[in-house]
Structures are given as structure tokens and as C-alpha cells.
Amino acid sequence: MPELPEVETVARTLRPRLVGRTITEVETSGLPLRAPLDETCLARACEGARIEAIERLGKYLLVHLSSREVLLAHLGMSGRFVLASQQALRPAHLHVRLVLGDEDEELRYIDPRRFGMIVVYEAGEVGQAPELAVLGPDPLAEPFTPGYLLGALRGSRRDIKQFLLDQSQVAGLGNIYVCEALFRAQISPRRRTNTIGAKRAERLHQAIREVLEEALAHRGTTFRDYVDGAGEPGGNQFHLDVYGREGEACTACGTRVARLVQGARSTFFCPRCQR
DNA sequence: GCATTACCCTGAAAGC
DNA sequence: TGCTTTCAGGGTAATG
């Protein structure tokens, strides 16, 4: 389940392998992802185009092409980009092949659950793409300050867990890192946002950044599907305090980690440490 | 404005 | 052992 650290790791690992290379051919599975894959549109944007840059915004990857088009990709739950030999056996759930003409390689998009998406935008229009226009600030970027967070919290009355998952408030957090950040900030996932004061907001701000930066240092969290652009799994799953640890001892106080369901997603937390 | 629910999908795990 | 059912989850849309 790729969140900000996983998508950023994919971008960092793909960049040196792809930037400067030319796509010569495109093929799709014909099966729809979250949004239908438009092979004609994809081919027009990609074929003969050089990959100029790879960027991440929230959980989205942007592949900038010399055709002045941009591929906007989301990995959903189980999507991954893999570089492979053109002769390598084609795996199940292979949905897109971008053939790189120079070295017998291709970039593959594989996605068993098909919750991901790849759409094409003109370079000048991608900023206004509906997927990106709604995103809040990136938690690792400058606009995400304690002041911003406090202001946003005061403007809402939702459970803090739900608030942090809302990509229009903060872009890039998912279930794992929200649970981990709330644990680190010692805030209950059910606490209403408007009851969080300046001190706690600052603690939460710091916790979000720490949790994400540590996950990045470990190259992301792999539970099942996630691998980076070099095909390597992450290592952060060995450093989680609460996520997926229901019934195990809290790393801080020894109380059993509890689980509750919010918005049809599991929340893991320490009922003693988090208030 | 916000909560809830359904939907998309597959594979692992649980239940029988 | 083998089959069926349930569950997980990111994002979106419909509904209340």
C-alpha cells in the first residue's frame, strides 16, 4: 500500500534509470484500472518521447515527457513499476509496457488489484488536473508548517484519523503513517480536530515528519506487494510501533495495541499512551 | 460539512 | 484437503 515514502522511493529509484531514455513503443492490457487506460492517448504521448523528469506529488508520480505530455500515475493498493528485459517472462497483472528502445528494456506497470491509474495530461494542464488540484500541502514540503496544521485542525470537527487521511488537508499520508504519527504524537485517533491545541498540533506536525523521514530512510514499508523502482522491498515494516500490531505490547508502555475501525479502515493505537 | 456506505479488484486468510 | 466466504485498502461517488 504505497504512501508518500513508498512513492518517493519509487521516484528516486526510477529517476536515474529512466531520465534521458526514449520510449519507442506502448502496449496495454486493455483492462481498466481505476480509470480506463487509453492506449491511443498513451501511445501518442509516449512513442518517440524522451523521459525528461520524474516527480512526486502526494501519492502521485508524474513522468514528464519531451512530447510536452505528462503521465500521471497512482499506484493504488498494489501497483508497481518495474524495469525488465523485453524478453523477460511477462508476469500476471501486467497492464502497461513502455518499451525503451536503447537497451532492450521496458518499464512495466503491474497491478493485481487494479486500484491504480495512469492518465495523460498536457504539460501545461497537469497542474489543473482534478486529481492534483484538490491536494493539500505535501507534509515534507515547506508550506506544511505547524501553523498550517493548527489552522486546518481548527477548521474541522472530524476525528483526527479521518482528517489526516483526507488528501485535501495533507497529501501523501495513508493508513500506516497516520497510525504511526498519531502514536508518536500520543494523540487518540478519535480525538476531534478542533480540540487539539497549539502544543499538540506542533507535536503532531513533528511526528508526521519524523515518521515519514524514517520510513524514507528505510525505503518504505512492504507488507505484501510494494517494491521500489529497482524491484527491492522496503524495510520499514520492522520499525512500526502500532500498525498491524493488534494485541502486541505497546513499545512505550506495554499495554496491548488496540484496533478500531474508522471509515471502513483499521486504526491501530495504544489506548494508554494516546489521549 | 461531514459520516456512512458502496464500489472497483485480487489474493490471503479464515471458516466450514 | 478443498471449497466458500470474508477481509484488506485508496480514492471517488452517492446518499443522508
Short mmCIF file of N, CA and C in Angstrom, two decimals, chain A residues 68-230:
data_model
loop_
_atom_site.label_atom_id
_atom_site.label_comp_id
_atom_site.label_asym_id
_atom_site.label_seq_id
_atom_site.Cartn_x
_atom_site.Cartn_y
_atom_site.Cartn_z
N ARG A 68 5.90 17.07 -24.36
CA ARG A 68 5.12 18.09 -23.63
C ARG A 68 3.86 17.47 -23.04
N GLU A 69 3.90 16.18 -22.80
CA GLU A 69 2.81 15.49 -22.13
C GLU A 69 3.36 14.93 -20.82
N VAL A 70 2.47 14.65 -19.87
CA VAL A 70 2.86 14.14 -18.57
C VAL A 70 2.02 12.91 -18.25
N LEU A 71 2.67 11.84 -17.83
CA LEU A 71 1.93 10.68 -17.34
C LEU A 71 1.70 10.88 -15.85
N LEU A 72 0.43 10.87 -15.46
CA LEU A 72 0.08 11.00 -14.04
C LEU A 72 -0.32 9.60 -13.57
N ALA A 73 0.47 9.08 -12.63
CA ALA A 73 0.24 7.70 -12.20
C ALA A 73 -0.01 7.62 -10.70
N HIS A 74 -0.93 6.76 -10.32
CA HIS A 74 -1.18 6.46 -8.90
C HIS A 74 -1.08 4.95 -8.74
N LEU A 75 -0.39 4.49 -7.71
CA LEU A 75 -0.15 3.06 -7.56
C LEU A 75 -1.31 2.34 -6.88
N GLY A 76 -2.28 3.10 -6.37
CA GLY A 76 -3.41 2.46 -5.71
C GLY A 76 -2.93 1.60 -4.55
N MET A 77 -3.45 0.38 -4.47
CA MET A 77 -3.08 -0.52 -3.38
C MET A 77 -1.89 -1.39 -3.75
N SER A 78 -1.84 -1.82 -4.97
CA SER A 78 -0.91 -2.89 -5.31
C SER A 78 -0.13 -2.62 -6.59
N GLY A 79 -0.15 -1.37 -7.06
CA GLY A 79 0.53 -1.07 -8.31
C GLY A 79 2.04 -0.97 -8.13
N ARG A 80 2.81 -1.37 -9.14
CA ARG A 80 4.25 -1.16 -9.08
C ARG A 80 4.84 -1.00 -10.47
N PHE A 81 5.89 -0.20 -10.54
CA PHE A 81 6.65 -0.03 -11.77
C PHE A 81 7.92 -0.87 -11.66
N VAL A 82 8.18 -1.62 -12.69
CA VAL A 82 9.35 -2.50 -12.69
C VAL A 82 10.06 -2.37 -14.03
N LEU A 83 11.39 -2.23 -13.98
CA LEU A 83 12.18 -2.27 -15.21
C LEU A 83 12.56 -3.72 -15.48
N ALA A 84 12.35 -4.16 -16.71
CA ALA A 84 12.64 -5.57 -17.02
C ALA A 84 13.15 -5.67 -18.44
N SER A 85 13.82 -6.78 -18.72
CA SER A 85 14.22 -7.07 -20.09
C SER A 85 12.96 -7.30 -20.92
N GLN A 86 13.01 -6.89 -22.19
CA GLN A 86 11.84 -7.11 -23.05
C GLN A 86 11.57 -8.60 -23.24
N GLN A 87 12.61 -9.41 -23.04
CA GLN A 87 12.43 -10.86 -23.22
C GLN A 87 11.96 -11.55 -21.94
N ALA A 88 12.02 -10.84 -20.82
CA ALA A 88 11.67 -11.48 -19.55
C ALA A 88 10.21 -11.92 -19.58
N LEU A 89 9.94 -13.03 -18.91
CA LEU A 89 8.60 -13.58 -18.82
C LEU A 89 7.64 -12.49 -18.35
N ARG A 90 6.50 -12.41 -19.00
CA ARG A 90 5.53 -11.38 -18.59
C ARG A 90 4.71 -11.87 -17.41
N PRO A 91 4.74 -11.13 -16.32
CA PRO A 91 4.03 -11.57 -15.12
C PRO A 91 2.52 -11.36 -15.25
N ALA A 92 1.78 -12.00 -14.37
CA ALA A 92 0.33 -11.76 -14.32
C ALA A 92 0.09 -10.30 -13.94
N HIS A 93 -1.03 -9.77 -14.37
CA HIS A 93 -1.46 -8.41 -14.00
C HIS A 93 -0.55 -7.32 -14.54
N LEU A 94 0.10 -7.62 -15.65
CA LEU A 94 0.91 -6.60 -16.34
C LEU A 94 -0.05 -5.76 -17.19
N HIS A 95 -0.14 -4.47 -16.90
CA HIS A 95 -1.14 -3.64 -17.58
C HIS A 95 -0.55 -2.66 -18.58
N VAL A 96 0.69 -2.23 -18.36
CA VAL A 96 1.30 -1.29 -19.31
C VAL A 96 2.76 -1.68 -19.53
N ARG A 97 3.17 -1.66 -20.80
CA ARG A 97 4.59 -1.82 -21.15
C ARG A 97 5.02 -0.57 -21.88
N LEU A 98 6.04 0.09 -21.36
CA LEU A 98 6.65 1.21 -22.07
C LEU A 98 8.03 0.72 -22.52
N VAL A 99 8.16 0.42 -23.80
CA VAL A 99 9.40 -0.16 -24.33
C VAL A 99 10.43 0.95 -24.50
N LEU A 100 11.63 0.71 -23.94
CA LEU A 100 12.72 1.69 -24.03
C LEU A 100 13.65 1.19 -25.12
N GLY A 101 13.77 1.96 -26.18
CA GLY A 101 14.43 1.46 -27.38
C GLY A 101 15.91 1.19 -27.27
N ASP A 102 16.58 1.87 -26.34
CA ASP A 102 18.03 1.85 -26.38
C ASP A 102 18.68 0.57 -25.87
N GLU A 103 18.10 -0.09 -24.87
CA GLU A 103 18.85 -1.18 -24.23
C GLU A 103 18.03 -2.44 -23.99
N ASP A 104 17.09 -2.75 -24.83
CA ASP A 104 16.34 -3.99 -24.68
C ASP A 104 15.56 -4.05 -23.37
N GLU A 105 15.23 -2.89 -22.81
CA GLU A 105 14.48 -2.90 -21.55
C GLU A 105 13.09 -2.31 -21.77
N GLU A 106 12.23 -2.52 -20.78
CA GLU A 106 10.92 -1.88 -20.79
C GLU A 106 10.50 -1.58 -19.36
N LEU A 107 9.71 -0.52 -19.23
CA LEU A 107 9.13 -0.18 -17.93
C LEU A 107 7.76 -0.82 -17.88
N ARG A 108 7.53 -1.63 -16.84
CA ARG A 108 6.26 -2.33 -16.73
C ARG A 108 5.45 -1.78 -15.57
N TYR A 109 4.15 -1.64 -15.80
CA TYR A 109 3.25 -1.32 -14.70
C TYR A 109 2.42 -2.56 -14.40
N ILE A 110 2.58 -3.08 -13.19
CA ILE A 110 1.90 -4.31 -12.76
C ILE A 110 0.96 -3.94 -11.60
N ASP A 111 -0.26 -4.42 -11.65
CA ASP A 111 -1.22 -4.02 -10.62
C ASP A 111 -2.33 -5.06 -10.45
N PRO A 112 -2.13 -6.04 -9.53
CA PRO A 112 -3.12 -7.10 -9.35
C PRO A 112 -4.52 -6.59 -9.05
N ARG A 113 -4.64 -5.62 -8.15
CA ARG A 113 -5.98 -5.19 -7.75
C ARG A 113 -6.58 -4.11 -8.64
N ARG A 114 -5.78 -3.58 -9.51
CA ARG A 114 -6.23 -2.57 -10.47
C ARG A 114 -6.88 -1.36 -9.79
N PHE A 115 -6.33 -0.97 -8.65
CA PHE A 115 -6.81 0.26 -7.99
C PHE A 115 -5.97 1.46 -8.41
N GLY A 116 -4.93 1.22 -9.17
CA GLY A 116 -4.07 2.32 -9.61
C GLY A 116 -4.63 3.02 -10.83
N MET A 117 -3.90 3.97 -11.34
CA MET A 117 -4.32 4.66 -12.57
C MET A 117 -3.12 5.29 -13.26
N ILE A 118 -3.23 5.39 -14.58
CA ILE A 118 -2.25 6.14 -15.37
C ILE A 118 -3.05 6.95 -16.38
N VAL A 119 -2.95 8.26 -16.29
CA VAL A 119 -3.64 9.11 -17.26
C VAL A 119 -2.64 10.11 -17.84
N VAL A 120 -2.99 10.67 -19.00
CA VAL A 120 -2.09 11.57 -19.71
C VAL A 120 -2.65 12.99 -19.65
N TYR A 121 -1.77 13.94 -19.35
CA TYR A 121 -2.15 15.35 -19.39
C TYR A 121 -1.12 16.12 -20.20
N GLU A 122 -1.55 17.19 -20.82
CA GLU A 122 -0.58 18.10 -21.43
C GLU A 122 0.19 18.79 -20.31
N ALA A 123 1.47 19.07 -20.57
CA ALA A 123 2.33 19.63 -19.52
C ALA A 123 1.74 20.90 -18.92
N GLY A 124 1.16 21.72 -19.75
CA GLY A 124 0.61 22.99 -19.26
C GLY A 124 -0.66 22.84 -18.46
N GLU A 125 -1.28 21.67 -18.55
CA GLU A 125 -2.58 21.49 -17.90
C GLU A 125 -2.54 20.59 -16.68
N VAL A 126 -1.40 19.92 -16.47
CA VAL A 126 -1.38 18.92 -15.40
C VAL A 126 -1.57 19.55 -14.02
N GLY A 127 -1.13 20.80 -13.89
CA GLY A 127 -1.31 21.50 -12.62
C GLY A 127 -2.77 21.68 -12.25
N GLN A 128 -3.60 21.76 -13.27
CA GLN A 128 -5.05 21.93 -13.03
C GLN A 128 -5.79 20.59 -13.07
N ALA A 129 -5.06 19.50 -13.21
CA ALA A 129 -5.71 18.19 -13.25
C ALA A 129 -6.53 18.01 -11.98
N PRO A 130 -7.76 17.51 -12.11
CA PRO A 130 -8.61 17.38 -10.92
C PRO A 130 -7.96 16.54 -9.82
N GLU A 131 -7.15 15.55 -10.23
CA GLU A 131 -6.52 14.68 -9.22
C GLU A 131 -5.54 15.48 -8.34
N LEU A 132 -4.87 16.46 -8.96
CA LEU A 132 -3.84 17.21 -8.24
C LEU A 132 -4.37 18.50 -7.62
N ALA A 133 -5.40 19.06 -8.26
CA ALA A 133 -5.91 20.37 -7.82
C ALA A 133 -6.46 20.31 -6.40
N VAL A 134 -6.92 19.14 -5.98
CA VAL A 134 -7.54 19.04 -4.65
C VAL A 134 -6.54 18.73 -3.54
N LEU A 135 -5.27 18.48 -3.92
CA LEU A 135 -4.32 18.05 -2.90
C LEU A 135 -3.92 19.18 -1.95
N GLY A 136 -3.85 18.86 -0.68
CA GLY A 136 -3.30 19.78 0.30
C GLY A 136 -1.78 19.78 0.21
N PRO A 137 -1.12 20.48 1.13
CA PRO A 137 0.34 20.55 1.08
C PRO A 137 1.00 19.21 1.34
N ASP A 138 2.17 19.03 0.76
CA ASP A 138 2.97 17.83 1.00
C ASP A 138 3.59 17.96 2.39
N PRO A 139 3.46 16.94 3.22
CA PRO A 139 3.93 17.07 4.60
C PRO A 139 5.44 17.25 4.75
N LEU A 140 6.20 16.96 3.70
CA LEU A 140 7.64 17.17 3.78
C LEU A 140 8.06 18.49 3.14
N ALA A 141 7.11 19.23 2.58
CA ALA A 141 7.44 20.49 1.91
C ALA A 141 7.22 21.67 2.86
N GLU A 142 7.76 22.82 2.47
CA GLU A 142 7.74 24.00 3.34
C GLU A 142 6.36 24.50 3.75
N PRO A 143 5.37 24.50 2.84
CA PRO A 143 4.07 25.05 3.23
C PRO A 143 3.40 24.29 4.38
N PHE A 144 3.84 23.07 4.63
CA PHE A 144 3.27 22.29 5.74
C PHE A 144 3.99 22.68 7.03
N THR A 145 3.48 23.70 7.69
CA THR A 145 4.07 24.21 8.92
C THR A 145 3.16 23.86 10.10
N PRO A 146 3.66 23.96 11.33
CA PRO A 146 2.77 23.76 12.49
C PRO A 146 1.58 24.72 12.43
N GLY A 147 1.82 25.93 11.96
CA GLY A 147 0.74 26.92 11.85
C GLY A 147 -0.32 26.49 10.87
N TYR A 148 0.11 25.98 9.72
CA TYR A 148 -0.87 25.48 8.74
C TYR A 148 -1.71 24.38 9.35
N LEU A 149 -1.03 23.44 10.00
CA LEU A 149 -1.73 22.28 10.56
C LEU A 149 -2.74 22.73 11.62
N LEU A 150 -2.32 23.62 12.50
CA LEU A 150 -3.23 24.09 13.55
C LEU A 150 -4.45 24.77 12.94
N GLY A 151 -4.22 25.60 11.95
CA GLY A 151 -5.35 26.29 11.30
C GLY A 151 -6.31 25.32 10.66
N ALA A 152 -5.75 24.32 9.99
CA ALA A 152 -6.61 23.32 9.32
C ALA A 152 -7.38 22.51 10.35
N LEU A 153 -6.73 22.18 11.46
CA LEU A 153 -7.40 21.39 12.51
C LEU A 153 -8.56 22.17 13.10
N ARG A 154 -8.36 23.46 13.27
CA ARG A 154 -9.41 24.30 13.88
C ARG A 154 -10.61 24.47 12.97
N GLY A 155 -10.37 24.28 11.66
CA GLY A 155 -11.46 24.43 10.71
C GLY A 155 -12.28 23.17 10.51
N SER A 156 -12.02 22.17 11.33
CA SER A 156 -12.72 20.89 11.15
C SER A 156 -13.13 20.32 12.50
N ARG A 157 -14.09 19.41 12.49
CA ARG A 157 -14.51 18.77 13.74
C ARG A 157 -14.52 17.25 13.61
N ARG A 158 -13.74 16.76 12.65
CA ARG A 158 -13.75 15.32 12.43
C ARG A 158 -12.79 14.62 13.38
N ASP A 159 -12.83 13.30 13.38
CA ASP A 159 -11.81 12.53 14.09
C ASP A 159 -10.46 12.84 13.42
N ILE A 160 -9.42 12.98 14.22
CA ILE A 160 -8.10 13.34 13.67
C ILE A 160 -7.61 12.29 12.66
N LYS A 161 -7.95 11.02 12.90
CA LYS A 161 -7.53 9.96 11.96
C LYS A 161 -8.10 10.22 10.57
N GLN A 162 -9.40 10.52 10.52
CA GLN A 162 -10.06 10.77 9.25
C GLN A 162 -9.50 12.02 8.58
N PHE A 163 -9.26 13.02 9.38
CA PHE A 163 -8.73 14.28 8.88
C PHE A 163 -7.37 14.06 8.19
N LEU A 164 -6.51 13.31 8.84
CA LEU A 164 -5.15 13.13 8.29
C LEU A 164 -5.14 12.25 7.04
N LEU A 165 -6.17 11.41 6.89
CA LEU A 165 -6.25 10.60 5.68
C LEU A 165 -6.79 11.40 4.49
N ASP A 166 -7.40 12.55 4.79
CA ASP A 166 -8.01 13.38 3.74
C ASP A 166 -6.90 14.08 2.95
N GLN A 167 -6.74 13.67 1.69
CA GLN A 167 -5.62 14.18 0.87
C GLN A 167 -5.72 15.67 0.58
N SER A 168 -6.91 16.24 0.78
CA SER A 168 -7.06 17.68 0.54
C SER A 168 -6.54 18.49 1.74
N GLN A 169 -6.30 17.83 2.87
CA GLN A 169 -5.74 18.51 4.04
C GLN A 169 -4.22 18.36 4.07
N VAL A 170 -3.76 17.13 3.90
CA VAL A 170 -2.33 16.81 3.83
C VAL A 170 -2.20 15.73 2.77
N ALA A 171 -1.30 15.91 1.83
CA ALA A 171 -1.24 14.99 0.68
C ALA A 171 -0.11 13.99 0.85
N GLY A 172 -0.46 12.73 0.96
CA GLY A 172 0.58 11.70 0.96
C GLY A 172 0.48 10.71 2.10
N LEU A 173 -0.28 11.08 3.15
CA LEU A 173 -0.42 10.16 4.28
C LEU A 173 -1.46 9.10 3.96
N GLY A 174 -1.22 7.88 4.40
CA GLY A 174 -2.19 6.80 4.29
C GLY A 174 -2.35 6.15 5.64
N ASN A 175 -3.00 5.01 5.66
CA ASN A 175 -3.37 4.38 6.92
C ASN A 175 -2.17 4.07 7.83
N ILE A 176 -1.10 3.58 7.25
CA ILE A 176 0.05 3.17 8.07
C ILE A 176 0.64 4.37 8.80
N TYR A 177 0.97 5.41 8.03
CA TYR A 177 1.73 6.52 8.63
C TYR A 177 0.85 7.42 9.48
N VAL A 178 -0.45 7.45 9.23
CA VAL A 178 -1.34 8.18 10.13
C VAL A 178 -1.36 7.50 11.49
N CYS A 179 -1.50 6.17 11.50
CA CYS A 179 -1.48 5.43 12.77
C CYS A 179 -0.17 5.67 13.51
N GLU A 180 0.93 5.60 12.79
CA GLU A 180 2.25 5.74 13.41
C GLU A 180 2.47 7.16 13.93
N ALA A 181 2.04 8.16 13.16
CA ALA A 181 2.23 9.55 13.58
C ALA A 181 1.38 9.87 14.81
N LEU A 182 0.16 9.38 14.83
CA LEU A 182 -0.71 9.64 15.99
C LEU A 182 -0.15 8.96 17.24
N PHE A 183 0.42 7.77 17.06
CA PHE A 183 1.05 7.10 18.21
C PHE A 183 2.22 7.94 18.73
N ARG A 184 3.05 8.38 17.81
CA ARG A 184 4.22 9.13 18.22
C ARG A 184 3.84 10.45 18.89
N ALA A 185 2.76 11.06 18.40
CA ALA A 185 2.32 12.33 18.99
C ALA A 185 1.44 12.10 20.22
N GLN A 186 1.17 10.84 20.55
CA GLN A 186 0.35 10.47 21.71
C GLN A 186 -1.05 11.07 21.66
N ILE A 187 -1.62 11.05 20.45
CA ILE A 187 -2.97 11.58 20.27
C ILE A 187 -3.90 10.44 19.88
N SER A 188 -5.05 10.38 20.53
CA SER A 188 -6.03 9.33 20.21
C SER A 188 -6.55 9.53 18.79
N PRO A 189 -6.70 8.44 18.04
CA PRO A 189 -7.24 8.57 16.66
C PRO A 189 -8.66 9.11 16.63
N ARG A 190 -9.37 9.04 17.76
CA ARG A 190 -10.76 9.50 17.80
C ARG A 190 -10.88 10.93 18.30
N ARG A 191 -9.76 11.54 18.63
CA ARG A 191 -9.84 12.93 19.11
C ARG A 191 -10.34 13.84 18.00
N ARG A 192 -11.24 14.74 18.37
CA ARG A 192 -11.78 15.70 17.39
C ARG A 192 -10.72 16.76 17.08
N THR A 193 -10.62 17.09 15.82
CA THR A 193 -9.55 18.00 15.40
C THR A 193 -9.61 19.35 16.12
N ASN A 194 -10.84 19.85 16.33
CA ASN A 194 -10.95 21.19 16.93
C ASN A 194 -10.65 21.21 18.42
N THR A 195 -10.35 20.04 19.01
CA THR A 195 -9.96 20.02 20.43
C THR A 195 -8.44 19.90 20.59
N ILE A 196 -7.74 19.96 19.47
CA ILE A 196 -6.28 19.84 19.52
C ILE A 196 -5.67 21.25 19.57
N GLY A 197 -4.93 21.51 20.62
CA GLY A 197 -4.34 22.83 20.81
C GLY A 197 -3.01 22.98 20.10
N ALA A 198 -2.42 24.17 20.28
CA ALA A 198 -1.19 24.50 19.55
C ALA A 198 -0.04 23.56 19.89
N LYS A 199 0.07 23.21 21.16
CA LYS A 199 1.19 22.35 21.59
C LYS A 199 1.10 20.97 20.95
N ARG A 200 -0.13 20.40 21.02
CA ARG A 200 -0.33 19.06 20.43
C ARG A 200 -0.18 19.11 18.91
N ALA A 201 -0.66 20.19 18.31
CA ALA A 201 -0.55 20.31 16.85
C ALA A 201 0.92 20.33 16.44
N GLU A 202 1.72 21.02 17.25
CA GLU A 202 3.15 21.08 16.94
C GLU A 202 3.80 19.70 17.10
N ARG A 203 3.36 19.00 18.13
CA ARG A 203 3.86 17.64 18.36
C ARG A 203 3.48 16.72 17.20
N LEU A 204 2.24 16.89 16.74
CA LEU A 204 1.76 16.07 15.63
C LEU A 204 2.52 16.39 14.35
N HIS A 205 2.73 17.67 14.11
CA HIS A 205 3.49 18.11 12.94
C HIS A 205 4.86 17.45 12.92
N GLN A 206 5.52 17.49 14.06
CA GLN A 206 6.86 16.90 14.16
C GLN A 206 6.79 15.39 13.99
N ALA A 207 5.78 14.77 14.58
CA ALA A 207 5.64 13.30 14.49
C ALA A 207 5.42 12.86 13.05
N ILE A 208 4.59 13.60 12.32
CA ILE A 208 4.32 13.26 10.91
C ILE A 208 5.62 13.29 10.13
N ARG A 209 6.38 14.36 10.31
CA ARG A 209 7.64 14.48 9.55
C ARG A 209 8.63 13.39 9.94
N GLU A 210 8.74 13.12 11.24
CA GLU A 210 9.69 12.10 11.69
C GLU A 210 9.34 10.73 11.13
N VAL A 211 8.06 10.39 11.24
CA VAL A 211 7.61 9.06 10.80
C VAL A 211 7.87 8.89 9.30
N LEU A 212 7.59 9.94 8.52
CA LEU A 212 7.79 9.85 7.08
C LEU A 212 9.28 9.80 6.73
N GLU A 213 10.07 10.62 7.41
CA GLU A 213 11.50 10.64 7.10
C GLU A 213 12.19 9.34 7.48
N GLU A 214 11.77 8.76 8.58
CA GLU A 214 12.35 7.46 8.98
C GLU A 214 11.94 6.37 7.99
N ALA A 215 10.67 6.43 7.55
CA ALA A 215 10.22 5.43 6.56
C ALA A 215 10.98 5.59 5.25
N LEU A 216 11.24 6.83 4.89
CA LEU A 216 12.02 7.08 3.67
C LEU A 216 13.44 6.52 3.81
N ALA A 217 14.01 6.72 4.99
CA ALA A 217 15.36 6.20 5.23
C ALA A 217 15.37 4.67 5.12
N HIS A 218 14.25 4.05 5.45
CA HIS A 218 14.13 2.58 5.33
C HIS A 218 13.58 2.16 3.97
N ARG A 219 13.41 3.12 3.08
CA ARG A 219 12.95 2.84 1.71
C ARG A 219 11.54 2.26 1.68
N GLY A 220 10.70 2.73 2.61
CA GLY A 220 9.28 2.36 2.56
C GLY A 220 8.94 1.11 3.35
N THR A 221 7.64 0.86 3.45
CA THR A 221 7.11 -0.27 4.20
C THR A 221 6.55 -1.30 3.23
N THR A 222 7.01 -2.54 3.33
CA THR A 222 6.47 -3.60 2.47
C THR A 222 5.71 -4.61 3.32
N PHE A 223 4.39 -4.69 3.09
CA PHE A 223 3.61 -5.76 3.72
C PHE A 223 3.41 -6.90 2.74
N ARG A 224 3.08 -6.55 1.50
CA ARG A 224 2.86 -7.60 0.53
C ARG A 224 3.43 -7.24 -0.84
N ASP A 225 2.83 -6.24 -1.49
CA ASP A 225 3.13 -6.01 -2.90
C ASP A 225 4.25 -5.02 -3.16
N TYR A 226 4.45 -4.09 -2.24
CA TYR A 226 5.29 -2.95 -2.59
C TYR A 226 6.76 -3.31 -2.84
N VAL A 227 7.27 -2.89 -3.99
CA VAL A 227 8.71 -2.86 -4.24
C VAL A 227 9.04 -1.53 -4.91
N ASP A 228 10.28 -1.08 -4.78
CA ASP A 228 10.66 0.19 -5.38
C ASP A 228 10.99 0.02 -6.86
N GLY A 229 11.48 1.09 -7.49
CA GLY A 229 11.75 1.05 -8.93
C GLY A 229 12.89 0.13 -9.31
N ALA A 230 13.66 -0.34 -8.31
CA ALA A 230 14.72 -1.29 -8.58
C ALA A 230 14.28 -2.71 -8.25
#
